[in-house]
Amino acid sequence: MRLDKLLAHMGYGSRKEVKSFIRKGYVLLNGEAVFDDDIKVDEENDEIVILNQNVEYQKQIYILLHKPKGYVSATFDFKEPTVLDLIEETQKGLFPVGRLDKDTTGLLLITNDGKLAHELLSPKHHVAKEYELTFTGEFKESFIKQFQEGIVLEDGYICKPAEFILLESNKGRITIYEGKFHQIKRMMQALGMEVTSLKRIAFGRLRLPLDLKDGEYRFLTKDEIELLKA
Ligand code: URA
């Protein structure tokens, strides 16, 4: 693989940026500076160092995005900006794992690993998704039990058991183990309440890092990838 392609793929910058790093001598190949951006490297065996960091090649890419409001969870849209517009990664084939509504914020995984995405989204695996929400309407004590037993949506669908924790009179945390369209908004509506803000704070064993601001993203660490696959 070309050196500039590999570095861009691994998220060290756009193709243009990594070319400039190479020309400035910031990249070592097997211990020696290289200045030729189209040099071919053996991604499995060559030792590549950029700005004192060892580059460990990974074919699969896993990005944790703190989705802001106003972006749709799609790879392409005619009218709206998509979550991929927030990612500078040049690698093709990236897509969001599942969907958050345009006005929902929080943890969204972006990857090119179709197999893992399929497993995380499969109803068989009951992956937990935890959200923080604010709402209008009166929350009654008895609703907690209804969440545990399965809320019935307006179309008759009986939700899988969920957990609701009331934090303040109009603020709570909810964990669901499935992902129906507008599920949380519809669960709350079924109980006479209206969601006014919704943020995903955990997906499987991954939690939204507190220091990752709206619109920011970072690559998952090896440990986080293992955690997600476990
Ligand atoms: N439930 C919703 O209603 N919206 C989301 O974006 C996610 C879960």
Short mmCIF file of N, CA, C and O in Angstrom, two decimals, residues 56 58 60 62 109 113 116 119-120 203-206 218-230:
data_model
loop_
_atom_site.label_atom_id
_atom_site.label_comp_id
_atom_site.label_asym_id
_atom_site.label_seq_id
_atom_site.Cartn_x
_atom_site.Cartn_y
_atom_site.Cartn_z
N GLU A 56 0.21 1.48 13.88
CA GLU A 56 -0.19 0.07 13.80
C GLU A 56 -1.36 -0.05 12.84
O GLU A 56 -2.45 0.46 13.12
N GLN A 58 -4.49 -0.99 10.86
CA GLN A 58 -5.74 -1.74 11.08
C GLN A 58 -6.61 -1.54 9.84
O GLN A 58 -6.83 -0.41 9.43
N GLN A 60 -9.73 -2.36 9.61
CA GLN A 60 -11.03 -1.88 10.04
C GLN A 60 -10.88 -0.59 10.85
O GLN A 60 -9.95 -0.47 11.64
N TYR A 62 -12.74 2.24 13.44
CA TYR A 62 -13.83 2.40 14.40
C TYR A 62 -13.72 3.81 14.97
O TYR A 62 -12.74 4.14 15.64
N LEU A 109 -21.35 5.31 16.69
CA LEU A 109 -20.18 4.59 16.20
C LEU A 109 -20.18 4.65 14.68
O LEU A 109 -21.22 4.45 14.05
N ASP A 113 -16.66 -1.77 9.36
CA ASP A 113 -16.72 -3.19 9.73
C ASP A 113 -18.19 -3.65 9.73
O ASP A 113 -18.91 -3.54 10.73
N LEU A 116 -19.26 -6.46 12.36
CA LEU A 116 -19.48 -6.01 13.74
C LEU A 116 -20.77 -5.18 13.83
O LEU A 116 -21.58 -5.35 14.75
N GLU A 119 -23.71 -7.39 13.95
CA GLU A 119 -23.88 -8.05 15.25
C GLU A 119 -24.40 -7.08 16.31
O GLU A 119 -25.26 -7.43 17.12
N LEU A 120 -23.88 -5.86 16.29
CA LEU A 120 -24.31 -4.89 17.30
C LEU A 120 -25.78 -4.50 17.12
O LEU A 120 -26.47 -4.17 18.09
N PHE A 203 -23.39 2.84 24.44
CA PHE A 203 -23.78 1.89 23.39
C PHE A 203 -22.99 0.62 23.67
O PHE A 203 -21.76 0.64 23.63
N GLY A 204 -23.69 -0.47 24.02
CA GLY A 204 -22.97 -1.66 24.47
C GLY A 204 -22.10 -1.28 25.66
O GLY A 204 -22.54 -0.56 26.55
N ARG A 205 -20.84 -1.70 25.62
CA ARG A 205 -19.96 -1.37 26.76
C ARG A 205 -19.20 -0.06 26.57
O ARG A 205 -18.34 0.27 27.38
N LEU A 206 -19.53 0.65 25.50
CA LEU A 206 -18.85 1.93 25.26
C LEU A 206 -19.63 3.06 25.89
O LEU A 206 -20.86 3.12 25.74
N ARG A 218 -13.20 10.60 17.88
CA ARG A 218 -11.87 10.03 17.99
C ARG A 218 -11.91 8.55 17.61
O ARG A 218 -12.98 7.95 17.58
N PHE A 219 -10.74 8.01 17.31
CA PHE A 219 -10.67 6.59 16.97
C PHE A 219 -10.77 5.78 18.26
O PHE A 219 -10.26 6.21 19.30
N LEU A 220 -11.41 4.64 18.17
CA LEU A 220 -11.47 3.77 19.36
C LEU A 220 -10.09 3.20 19.62
O LEU A 220 -9.32 2.94 18.70
N THR A 221 -9.78 2.99 20.89
CA THR A 221 -8.52 2.35 21.23
C THR A 221 -8.69 0.84 21.01
O THR A 221 -9.83 0.35 20.88
N LYS A 222 -7.57 0.13 21.02
CA LYS A 222 -7.64 -1.33 20.84
C LYS A 222 -8.52 -1.95 21.92
O LYS A 222 -9.31 -2.86 21.66
N ASP A 223 -8.35 -1.48 23.17
CA ASP A 223 -9.14 -2.03 24.29
C ASP A 223 -10.64 -1.79 24.07
O ASP A 223 -11.46 -2.66 24.35
N GLU A 224 -10.97 -0.61 23.58
CA GLU A 224 -12.39 -0.31 23.35
C GLU A 224 -12.96 -1.20 22.24
O GLU A 224 -14.10 -1.64 22.33
N ILE A 225 -12.15 -1.47 21.23
CA ILE A 225 -12.62 -2.34 20.14
C ILE A 225 -12.88 -3.74 20.69
O ILE A 225 -13.91 -4.37 20.40
N GLU A 226 -11.97 -4.21 21.53
CA GLU A 226 -12.15 -5.54 22.15
C GLU A 226 -13.43 -5.57 22.98
O GLU A 226 -14.20 -6.51 22.95
N LEU A 227 -13.64 -4.49 23.73
CA LEU A 227 -14.81 -4.39 24.60
C LEU A 227 -16.11 -4.48 23.79
O LEU A 227 -17.06 -5.15 24.16
N LEU A 228 -16.08 -3.81 22.65
CA LEU A 228 -17.25 -3.78 21.79
C LEU A 228 -17.52 -5.14 21.18
O LEU A 228 -18.66 -5.56 20.99
N LYS A 229 -16.43 -5.86 20.88
CA LYS A 229 -16.59 -7.15 20.21
C LYS A 229 -16.92 -8.26 21.20
O LYS A 229 -17.38 -9.33 20.82
N ALA A 230 -16.64 -8.01 22.48
CA ALA A 230 -16.77 -9.09 23.48
C ALA A 230 -18.23 -9.52 23.64
O ALA A 230 -19.12 -8.71 23.58
#
